[in-house]
Coordinates of C-alpha atoms and ligand atoms in Angstrom, one line a residue:
X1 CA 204.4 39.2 -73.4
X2 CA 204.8 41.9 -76.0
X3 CA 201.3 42.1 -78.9
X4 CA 203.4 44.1 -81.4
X5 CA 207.3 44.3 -82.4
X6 CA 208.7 46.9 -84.6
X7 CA 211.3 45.5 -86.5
X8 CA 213.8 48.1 -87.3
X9 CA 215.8 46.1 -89.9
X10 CA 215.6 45.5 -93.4
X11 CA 216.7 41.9 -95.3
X12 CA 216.6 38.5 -94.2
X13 CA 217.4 39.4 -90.5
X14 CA 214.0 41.6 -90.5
X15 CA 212.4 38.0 -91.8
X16 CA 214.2 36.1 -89.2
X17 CA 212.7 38.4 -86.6
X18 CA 209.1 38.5 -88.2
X19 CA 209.2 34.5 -88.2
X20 CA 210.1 34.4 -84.3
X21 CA 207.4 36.5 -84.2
X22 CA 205.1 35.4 -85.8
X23 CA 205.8 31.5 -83.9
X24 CA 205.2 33.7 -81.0
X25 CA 201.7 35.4 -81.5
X26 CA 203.1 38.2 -81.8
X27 CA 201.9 41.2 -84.6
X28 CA 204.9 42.6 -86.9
X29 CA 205.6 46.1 -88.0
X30 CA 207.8 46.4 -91.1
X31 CA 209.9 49.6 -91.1
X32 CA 211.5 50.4 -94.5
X33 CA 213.1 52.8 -97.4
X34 CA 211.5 53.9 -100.4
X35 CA 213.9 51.6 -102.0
X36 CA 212.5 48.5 -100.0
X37 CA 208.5 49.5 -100.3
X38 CA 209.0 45.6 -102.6
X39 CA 211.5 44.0 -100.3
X40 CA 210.0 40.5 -98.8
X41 CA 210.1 41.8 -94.8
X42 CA 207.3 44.2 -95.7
X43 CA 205.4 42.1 -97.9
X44 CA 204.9 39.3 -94.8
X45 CA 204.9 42.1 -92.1
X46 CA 201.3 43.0 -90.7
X47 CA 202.2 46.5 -90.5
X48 CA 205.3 48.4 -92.9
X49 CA 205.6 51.9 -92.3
X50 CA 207.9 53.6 -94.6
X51 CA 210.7 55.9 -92.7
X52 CA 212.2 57.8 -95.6
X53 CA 214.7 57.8 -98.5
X54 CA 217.0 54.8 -100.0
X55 CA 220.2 56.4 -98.1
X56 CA 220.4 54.6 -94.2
X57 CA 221.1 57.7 -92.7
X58 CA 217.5 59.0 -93.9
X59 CA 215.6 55.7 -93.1
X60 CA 217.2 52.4 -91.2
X61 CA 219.6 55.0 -89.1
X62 CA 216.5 57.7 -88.7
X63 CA 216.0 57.2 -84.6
X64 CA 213.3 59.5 -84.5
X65 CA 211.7 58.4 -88.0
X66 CA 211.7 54.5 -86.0
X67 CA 210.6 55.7 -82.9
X68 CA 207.5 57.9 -84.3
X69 CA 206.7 54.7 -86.4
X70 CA 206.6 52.5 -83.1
X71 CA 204.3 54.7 -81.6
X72 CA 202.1 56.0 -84.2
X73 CA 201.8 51.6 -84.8
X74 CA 201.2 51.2 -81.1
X75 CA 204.6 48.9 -80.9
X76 CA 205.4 47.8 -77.4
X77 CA 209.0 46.5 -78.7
X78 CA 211.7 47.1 -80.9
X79 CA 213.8 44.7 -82.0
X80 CA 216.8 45.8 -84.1
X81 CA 218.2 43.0 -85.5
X82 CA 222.3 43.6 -86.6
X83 CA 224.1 46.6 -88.2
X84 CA 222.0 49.8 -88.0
X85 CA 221.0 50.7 -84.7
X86 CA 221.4 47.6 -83.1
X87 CA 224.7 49.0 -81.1
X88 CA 223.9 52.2 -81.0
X89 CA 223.0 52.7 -76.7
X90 CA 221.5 56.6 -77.6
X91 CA 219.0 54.6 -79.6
X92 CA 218.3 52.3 -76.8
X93 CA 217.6 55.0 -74.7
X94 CA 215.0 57.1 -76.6
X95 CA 213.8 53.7 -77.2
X96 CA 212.9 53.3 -73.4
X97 CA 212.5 56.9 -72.8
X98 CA 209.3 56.3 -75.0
X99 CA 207.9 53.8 -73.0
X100 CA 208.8 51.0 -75.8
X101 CA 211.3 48.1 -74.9
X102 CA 214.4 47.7 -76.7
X103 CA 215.2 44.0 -77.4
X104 CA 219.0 43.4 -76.0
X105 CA 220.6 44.7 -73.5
X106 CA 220.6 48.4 -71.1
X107 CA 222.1 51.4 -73.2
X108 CA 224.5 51.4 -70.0
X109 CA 225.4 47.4 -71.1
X110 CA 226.2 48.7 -74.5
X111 CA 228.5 51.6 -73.8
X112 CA 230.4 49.3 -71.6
X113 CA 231.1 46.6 -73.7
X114 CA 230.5 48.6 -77.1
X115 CA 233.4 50.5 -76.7
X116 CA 236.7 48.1 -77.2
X117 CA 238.8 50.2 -74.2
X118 CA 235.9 50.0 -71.2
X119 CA 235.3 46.5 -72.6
X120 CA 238.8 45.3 -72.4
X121 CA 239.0 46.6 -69.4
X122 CA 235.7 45.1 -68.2
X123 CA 236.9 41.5 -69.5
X124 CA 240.4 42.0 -67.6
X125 CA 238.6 42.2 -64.5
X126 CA 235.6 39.5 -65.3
X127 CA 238.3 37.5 -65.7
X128 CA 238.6 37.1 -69.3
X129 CA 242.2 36.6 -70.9
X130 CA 242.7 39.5 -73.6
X131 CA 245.6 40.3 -75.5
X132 CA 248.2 42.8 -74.2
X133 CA 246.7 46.3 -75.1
X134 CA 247.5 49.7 -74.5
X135 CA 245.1 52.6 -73.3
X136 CA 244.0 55.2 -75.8
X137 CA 246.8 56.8 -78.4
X138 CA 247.4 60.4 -77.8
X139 CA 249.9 61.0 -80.3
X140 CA 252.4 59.0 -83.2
X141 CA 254.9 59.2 -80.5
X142 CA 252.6 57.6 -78.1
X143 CA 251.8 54.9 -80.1
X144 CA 255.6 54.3 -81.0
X145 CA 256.1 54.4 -76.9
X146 CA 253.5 51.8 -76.9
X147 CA 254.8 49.6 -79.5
X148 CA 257.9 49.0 -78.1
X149 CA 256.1 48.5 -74.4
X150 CA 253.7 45.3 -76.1
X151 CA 256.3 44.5 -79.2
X152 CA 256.1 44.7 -82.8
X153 CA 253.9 43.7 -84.4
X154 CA 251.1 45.5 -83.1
X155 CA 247.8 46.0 -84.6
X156 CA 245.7 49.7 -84.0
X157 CA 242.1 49.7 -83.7
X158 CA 239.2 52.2 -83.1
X159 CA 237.7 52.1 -79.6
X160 CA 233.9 52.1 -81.3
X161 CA 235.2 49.8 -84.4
X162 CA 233.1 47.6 -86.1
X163 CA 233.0 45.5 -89.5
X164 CA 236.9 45.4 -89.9
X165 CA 237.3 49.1 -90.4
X166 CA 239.7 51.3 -88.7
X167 CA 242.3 48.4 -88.2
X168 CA 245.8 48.5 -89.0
X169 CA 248.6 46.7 -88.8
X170 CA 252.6 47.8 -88.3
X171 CA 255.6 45.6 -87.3
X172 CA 257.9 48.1 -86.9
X173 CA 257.7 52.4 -86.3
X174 CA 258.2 53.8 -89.4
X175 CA 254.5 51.3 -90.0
X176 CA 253.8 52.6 -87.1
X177 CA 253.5 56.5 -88.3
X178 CA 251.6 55.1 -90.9
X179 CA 249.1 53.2 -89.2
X180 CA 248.2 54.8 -86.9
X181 CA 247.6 58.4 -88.6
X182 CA 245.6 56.0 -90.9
X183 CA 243.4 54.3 -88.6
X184 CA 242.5 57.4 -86.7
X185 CA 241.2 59.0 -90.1
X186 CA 239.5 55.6 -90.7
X187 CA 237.8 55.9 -87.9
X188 CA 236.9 59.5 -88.0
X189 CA 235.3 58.9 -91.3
X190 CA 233.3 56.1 -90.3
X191 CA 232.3 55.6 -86.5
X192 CA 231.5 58.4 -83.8
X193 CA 234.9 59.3 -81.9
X194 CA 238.4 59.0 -83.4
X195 CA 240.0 57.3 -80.8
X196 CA 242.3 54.5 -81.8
X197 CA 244.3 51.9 -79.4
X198 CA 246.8 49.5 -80.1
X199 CA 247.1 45.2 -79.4
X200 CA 249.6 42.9 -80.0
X201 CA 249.1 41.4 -83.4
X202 CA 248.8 37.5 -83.4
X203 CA 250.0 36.0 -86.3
X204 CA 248.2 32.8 -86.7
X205 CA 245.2 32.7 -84.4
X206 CA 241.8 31.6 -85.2
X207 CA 238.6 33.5 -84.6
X208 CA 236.5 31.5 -82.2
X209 CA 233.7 33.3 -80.5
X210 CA 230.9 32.3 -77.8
X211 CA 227.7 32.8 -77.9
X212 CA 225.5 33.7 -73.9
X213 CA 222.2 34.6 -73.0
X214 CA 221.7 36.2 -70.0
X215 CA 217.9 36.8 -68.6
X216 CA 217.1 40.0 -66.1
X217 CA 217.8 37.7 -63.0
X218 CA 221.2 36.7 -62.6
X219 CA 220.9 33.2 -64.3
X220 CA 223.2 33.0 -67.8
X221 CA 223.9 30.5 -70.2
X222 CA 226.6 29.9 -73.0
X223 CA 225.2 27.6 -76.2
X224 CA 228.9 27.2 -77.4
X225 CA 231.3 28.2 -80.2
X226 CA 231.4 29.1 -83.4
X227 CA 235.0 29.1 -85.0
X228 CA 234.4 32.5 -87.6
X229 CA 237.8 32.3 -89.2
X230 CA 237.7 32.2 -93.0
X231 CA 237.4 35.4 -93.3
X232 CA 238.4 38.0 -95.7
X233 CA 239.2 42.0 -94.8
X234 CA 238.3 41.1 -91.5
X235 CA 234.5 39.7 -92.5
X236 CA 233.4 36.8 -92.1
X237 CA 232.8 34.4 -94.7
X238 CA 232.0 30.9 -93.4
X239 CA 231.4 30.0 -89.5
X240 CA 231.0 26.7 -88.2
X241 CA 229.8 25.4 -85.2
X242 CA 231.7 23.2 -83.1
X243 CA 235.2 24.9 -83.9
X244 CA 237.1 21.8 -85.1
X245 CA 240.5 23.3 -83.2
X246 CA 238.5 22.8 -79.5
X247 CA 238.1 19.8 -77.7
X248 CA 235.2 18.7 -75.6
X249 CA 237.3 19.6 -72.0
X250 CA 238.4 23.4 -74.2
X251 CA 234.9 23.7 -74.7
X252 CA 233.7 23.3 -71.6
X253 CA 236.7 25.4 -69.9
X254 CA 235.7 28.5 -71.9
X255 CA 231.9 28.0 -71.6
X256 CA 232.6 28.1 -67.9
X257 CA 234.7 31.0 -68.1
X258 CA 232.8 33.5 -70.2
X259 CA 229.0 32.6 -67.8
X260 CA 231.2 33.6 -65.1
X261 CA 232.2 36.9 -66.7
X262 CA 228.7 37.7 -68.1
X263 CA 227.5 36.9 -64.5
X264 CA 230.1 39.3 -63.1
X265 CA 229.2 42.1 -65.7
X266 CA 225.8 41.4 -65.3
X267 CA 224.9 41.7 -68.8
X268 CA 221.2 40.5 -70.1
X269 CA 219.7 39.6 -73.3
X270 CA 222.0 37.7 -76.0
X271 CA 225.6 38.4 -76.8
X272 CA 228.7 37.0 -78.2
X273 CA 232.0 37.4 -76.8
X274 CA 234.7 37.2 -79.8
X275 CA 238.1 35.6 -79.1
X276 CA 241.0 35.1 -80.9
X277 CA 243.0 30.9 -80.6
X278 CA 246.3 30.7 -80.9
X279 CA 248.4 27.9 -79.3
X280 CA 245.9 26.6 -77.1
X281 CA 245.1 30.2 -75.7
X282 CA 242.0 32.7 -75.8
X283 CA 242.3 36.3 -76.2
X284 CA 239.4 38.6 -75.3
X285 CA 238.8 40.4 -78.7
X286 CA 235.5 42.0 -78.3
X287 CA 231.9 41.9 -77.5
X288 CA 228.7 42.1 -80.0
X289 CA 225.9 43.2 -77.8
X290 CA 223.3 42.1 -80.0
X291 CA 222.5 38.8 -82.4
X292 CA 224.6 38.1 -84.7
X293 CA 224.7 37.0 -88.6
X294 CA 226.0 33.9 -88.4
X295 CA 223.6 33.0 -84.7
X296 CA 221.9 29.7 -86.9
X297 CA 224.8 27.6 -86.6
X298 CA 224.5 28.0 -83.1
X299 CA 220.3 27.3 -83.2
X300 CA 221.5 24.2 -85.6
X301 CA 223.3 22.6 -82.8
X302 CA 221.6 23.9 -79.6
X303 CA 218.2 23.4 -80.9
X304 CA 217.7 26.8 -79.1
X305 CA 215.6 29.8 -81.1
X306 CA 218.0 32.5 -80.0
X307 CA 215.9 35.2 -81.6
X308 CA 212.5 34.1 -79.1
X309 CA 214.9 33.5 -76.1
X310 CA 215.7 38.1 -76.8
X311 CA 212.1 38.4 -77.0
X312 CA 211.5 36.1 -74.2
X313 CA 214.6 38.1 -72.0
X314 CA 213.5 41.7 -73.3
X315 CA 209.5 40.9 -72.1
X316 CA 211.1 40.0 -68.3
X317 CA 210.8 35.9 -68.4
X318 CA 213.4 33.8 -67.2
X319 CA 215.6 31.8 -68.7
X320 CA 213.8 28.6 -67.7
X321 CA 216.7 26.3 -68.3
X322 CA 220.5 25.9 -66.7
X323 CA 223.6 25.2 -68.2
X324 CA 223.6 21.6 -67.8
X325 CA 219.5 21.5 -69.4
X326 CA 221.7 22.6 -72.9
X327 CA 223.0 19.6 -74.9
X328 CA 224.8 20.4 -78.3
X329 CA 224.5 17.9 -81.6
X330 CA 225.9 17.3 -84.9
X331 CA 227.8 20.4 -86.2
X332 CA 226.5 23.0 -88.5
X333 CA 228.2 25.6 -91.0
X334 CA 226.9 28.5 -92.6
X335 CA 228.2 30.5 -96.0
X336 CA 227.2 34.0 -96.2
X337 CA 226.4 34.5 -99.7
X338 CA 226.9 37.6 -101.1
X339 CA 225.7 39.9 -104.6
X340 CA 229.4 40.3 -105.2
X341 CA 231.7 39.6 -107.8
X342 CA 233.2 35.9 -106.6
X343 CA 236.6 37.4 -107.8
X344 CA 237.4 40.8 -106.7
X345 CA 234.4 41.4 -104.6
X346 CA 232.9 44.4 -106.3
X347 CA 229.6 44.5 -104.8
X348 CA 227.0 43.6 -107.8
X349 CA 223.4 44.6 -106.7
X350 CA 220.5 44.3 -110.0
X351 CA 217.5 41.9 -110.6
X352 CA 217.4 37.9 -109.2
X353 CA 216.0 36.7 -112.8
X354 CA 216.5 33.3 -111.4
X355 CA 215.9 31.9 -107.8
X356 CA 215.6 28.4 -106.5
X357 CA 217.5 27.6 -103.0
X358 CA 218.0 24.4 -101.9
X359 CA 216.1 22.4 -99.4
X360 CA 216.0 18.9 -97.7
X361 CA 217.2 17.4 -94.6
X362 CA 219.9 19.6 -92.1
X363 CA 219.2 22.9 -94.8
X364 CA 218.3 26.6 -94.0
X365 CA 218.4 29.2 -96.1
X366 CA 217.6 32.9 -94.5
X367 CA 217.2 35.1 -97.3
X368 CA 214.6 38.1 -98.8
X369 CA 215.3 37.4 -102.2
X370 CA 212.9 35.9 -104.4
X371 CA 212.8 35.5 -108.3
X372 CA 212.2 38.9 -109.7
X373 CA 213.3 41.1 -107.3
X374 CA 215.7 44.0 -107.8
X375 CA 218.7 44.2 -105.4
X376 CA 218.8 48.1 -104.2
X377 CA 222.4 49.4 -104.3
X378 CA 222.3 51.3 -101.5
X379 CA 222.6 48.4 -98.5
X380 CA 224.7 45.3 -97.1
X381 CA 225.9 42.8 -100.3
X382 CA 224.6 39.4 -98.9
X383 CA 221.7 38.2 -100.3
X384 CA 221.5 35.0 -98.5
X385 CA 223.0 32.6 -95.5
X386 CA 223.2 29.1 -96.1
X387 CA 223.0 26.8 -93.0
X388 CA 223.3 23.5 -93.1
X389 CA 223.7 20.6 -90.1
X390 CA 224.6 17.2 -90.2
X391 CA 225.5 14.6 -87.5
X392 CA 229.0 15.0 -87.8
X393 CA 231.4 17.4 -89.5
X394 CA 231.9 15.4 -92.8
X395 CA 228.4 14.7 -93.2
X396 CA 227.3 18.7 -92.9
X397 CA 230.4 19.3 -95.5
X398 CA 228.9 16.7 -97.6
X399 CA 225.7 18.5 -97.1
X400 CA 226.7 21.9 -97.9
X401 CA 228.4 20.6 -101.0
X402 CA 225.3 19.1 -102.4
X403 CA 223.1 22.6 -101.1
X404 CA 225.8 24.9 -103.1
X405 CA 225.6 22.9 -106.1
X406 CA 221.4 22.8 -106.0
X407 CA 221.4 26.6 -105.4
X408 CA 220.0 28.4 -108.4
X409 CA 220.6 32.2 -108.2
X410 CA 220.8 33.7 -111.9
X411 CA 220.7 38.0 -112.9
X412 CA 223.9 38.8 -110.4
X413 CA 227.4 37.9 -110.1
X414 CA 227.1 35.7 -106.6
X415 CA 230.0 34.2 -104.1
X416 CA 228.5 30.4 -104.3
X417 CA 231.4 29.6 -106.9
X418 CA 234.2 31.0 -103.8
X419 CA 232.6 28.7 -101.1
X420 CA 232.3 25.8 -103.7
X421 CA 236.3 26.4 -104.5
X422 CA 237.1 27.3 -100.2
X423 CA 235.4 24.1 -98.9
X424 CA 237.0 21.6 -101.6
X425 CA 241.1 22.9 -100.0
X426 CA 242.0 19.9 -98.3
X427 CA 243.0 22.7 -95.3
X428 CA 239.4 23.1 -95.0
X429 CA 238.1 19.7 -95.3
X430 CA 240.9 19.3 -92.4
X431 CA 239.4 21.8 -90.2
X432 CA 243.1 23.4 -90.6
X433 CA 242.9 27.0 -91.0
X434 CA 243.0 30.4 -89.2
X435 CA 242.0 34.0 -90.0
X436 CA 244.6 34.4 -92.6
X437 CA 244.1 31.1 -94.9
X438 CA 241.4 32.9 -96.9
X439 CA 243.6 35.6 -98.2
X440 CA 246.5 33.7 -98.9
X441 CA 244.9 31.3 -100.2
X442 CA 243.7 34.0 -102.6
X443 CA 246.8 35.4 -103.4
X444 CA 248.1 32.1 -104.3
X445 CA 245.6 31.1 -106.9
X446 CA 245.1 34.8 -108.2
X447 CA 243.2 34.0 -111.6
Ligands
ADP1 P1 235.4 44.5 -85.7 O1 234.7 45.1 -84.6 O2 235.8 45.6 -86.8 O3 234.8 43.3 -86.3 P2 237.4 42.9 -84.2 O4 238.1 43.5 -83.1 O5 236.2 42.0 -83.9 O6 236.9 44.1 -85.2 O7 238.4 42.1 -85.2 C1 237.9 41.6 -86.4 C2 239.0 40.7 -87.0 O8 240.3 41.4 -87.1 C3 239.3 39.5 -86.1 O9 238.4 38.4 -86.4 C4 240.7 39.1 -86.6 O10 240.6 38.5 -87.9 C5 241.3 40.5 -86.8 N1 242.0 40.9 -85.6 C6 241.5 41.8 -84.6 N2 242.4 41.9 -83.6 C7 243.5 41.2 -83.9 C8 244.7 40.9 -83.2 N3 245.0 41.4 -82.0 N4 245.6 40.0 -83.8 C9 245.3 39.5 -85.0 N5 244.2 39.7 -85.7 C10 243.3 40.5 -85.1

């Protein structure tokens, strides 16, 4: 087992790694900004090294700045949490190359499935349904050609896409011309290659995703859903774990399905493979090679710590368990809270004057923040995830009204007051939405 991790993250998911960790007997290094020298992962960290400037691309995306910091600390892992360099493969490499493990999966695992083309294609011949897709878009005319081959409406994407960016809808060509000169600058601006493809659009699906861990020896396991769909531009804002669209013989169907196509593609370490519902039918959407924001849900009903299983993969153990050892209870969901105004979204970073989050029975709360600290403008607007658990549905909804209402965050403008208003719509106290009722929903009641 690993004596040191490097933790090249910042915020709560660098605290969610130390605490693993630490439950592990296993020493911490801290990597940070000089905007972050206060921030809470570096005051519990037994190590912190500090990697350069506020700005990402000086500090959390500096490969060689995180790599020098690993050695000079005598790391024997990194873990790298999500966002930054957690899907970046070249990373991965140099990683390796140094004689340091990389927590998740090969850099040849990444490119496969980080790209949304080779992963598409990958799925189609796991054995994954995806949605009707076309290869990559030489030209507007292309595109149009393409169009017509799948039907309007269509949606273009870029292949290394991430966060919601580079996406774009049309429903019919002259859209078309627009969306897809405007994706492919999207992308250009924000992600390494400009290459956009298109998929049929589906109107009313939910987002439902699975989450698998896979050791170095064959043996894989799925710990179930999470149903992701209120979501707004694309970004998650509440998850819940089980979906309540899926039945127990659904769930078991696409559990089954998705071990099978991990086994195939012989992935390791922990991943999610995103779907989207509609009518009783998964589509392939992507794949996250790496842990995700919203994995608690999934350790609230699994009982599993998905962050020690990486470690545990990374370091060469096995699994240990088999599909049938994993039994799932009660149902968890988690808001991501975020420094934002609740209204229009503008990020708000400043100083927490006031903290006090809520505790008791079926409650987590993985945050950095703590009364008196300063928000820095320059990263990521949630502050905090709420995860709460109950034995059934109603009674974790019961919980998480009672959590929002004890949750005390005062000195910035803060997105409790939208999940206090989303989970009181009798659409979600009915488990009746998809990936679209957050937005209209907002455009309907438009203060
Ligand atoms: P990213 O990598 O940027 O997160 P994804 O491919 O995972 O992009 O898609 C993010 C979200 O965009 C989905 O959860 C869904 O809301 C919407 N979306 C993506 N593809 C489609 C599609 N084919 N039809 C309808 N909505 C889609």
């Amino acid at each position: 087992m690993f004596q040191k991790i490097l933790i090249a993250n910042r915020g709560e998911v660098a605290l969610r790694i130390h605490r693993a960790c630490r439950e592990m007997g296993i020493r911490t290094v801290a990597v940070h900004s000089e905007a972050d020298a206060n921030a809470m992962h570096v005051r519990l960290a037994d190590e912190a090294v500090c990697i350069g400037p506020a700005r990402s691309t000086d500090s959390y995306l500096n490969k060689s700045a995180i790599i020098s910091a690993a050695l000079i600390t005598g790391a024997d892992a990194i873990h790298p949490g999500y966002g930054f360099l957690s899907e970046n493969a070249d990373f991965a490499e140099m990683v390796e190359e140094h004689g340091i493990t990389f927590i998740g999966p090969t850099a040849e695992q990444m490119r496969l499935m980080g790209d949304k083309i080779t992963a598409r294609q990958a799925a189609i011949k796991a054995g994954l349904p995806v949605t009707p897709g076309s290869p990559a878009l030489e030209s507007v005319e292309h595109a149009i050609e393409w169009a017509h081959k799948i039907g309007y409406p269509v949606i273009v994407k870029a292949k290394d896409g991430g966060g919601g960016k580079g996406m774009k809808t049309a429903f019919n060509d002259e859209e078309m011309r627009e969306a897809f000169t405007m994706a492919k600058a999207e992308a250009k601006a924000s992600f390494p290659s400009d290459v956009v493809y298109m998929e049929k659009y589906l109107q009313k699906p939910r987002h439902i995703e699975m989450q698998v861990l896979a050791d170095k020896y064959g043996h894989v396991v799925h710990l179930g859903e999470r149903d992701c769909s209120i979501q707004r531009k694309n970004q998650k804002v509440i998850e819940e774990s089980p979906s309540p669209a899926l039945n127990a013989q659904q769930r078991k169907e696409i559990g089954e399905t998705v071990r099978k196509a991990i086994e195939q593609i012989g992935y390791t370490n922990a991943g999610t493979l995103e779907f989207l519902y509609e009518d009783g039918k998964f589509y392939f959407l992507e794949m996250n090679t790496r842990l995700q924001v919203e994995h608690p849900i999934t350790e609230a009903v699994s009982g599993i710590d998905i962050v020690r299983e990486q470690i545990r993969i990374a370091s060469g153990a096995e699994l240990g368990y088999t599909q049938d050892d994993i039994t799932f209870s009660g149902h968890a969901i988690e808001c991501r809270i975020n420094a934002e105004n609740p209204e229009t979204f503008t990020p708000c970073p400043g100083k927490v004057t006031e903290w006090h989050a809520p505790g008791g029975l079926g409650i987590r709360v993985d945050s950095e923040i703590y009364s008196g600290y300063s928000i820095p403008p320059f990263y990521d607007s949630m502050i905090a995830k709420l995860i709460v658990s109950g034995k059934t549905r109603n009674a974790a909804l019961m919980r998480l009204r009672r959590a929002l209402e004890e949750f005390v965050i005062e000195g910035v403008p803060n997105t409790i007051p939208l999940h206090q208003e989303i989970i009181s719509q009798a659409e979600f106290i009915d488990g009746q939405y998809n990936i679209h009722w957050l937005e209209n929903y907002m455009k309907n009641h438009q203060k």
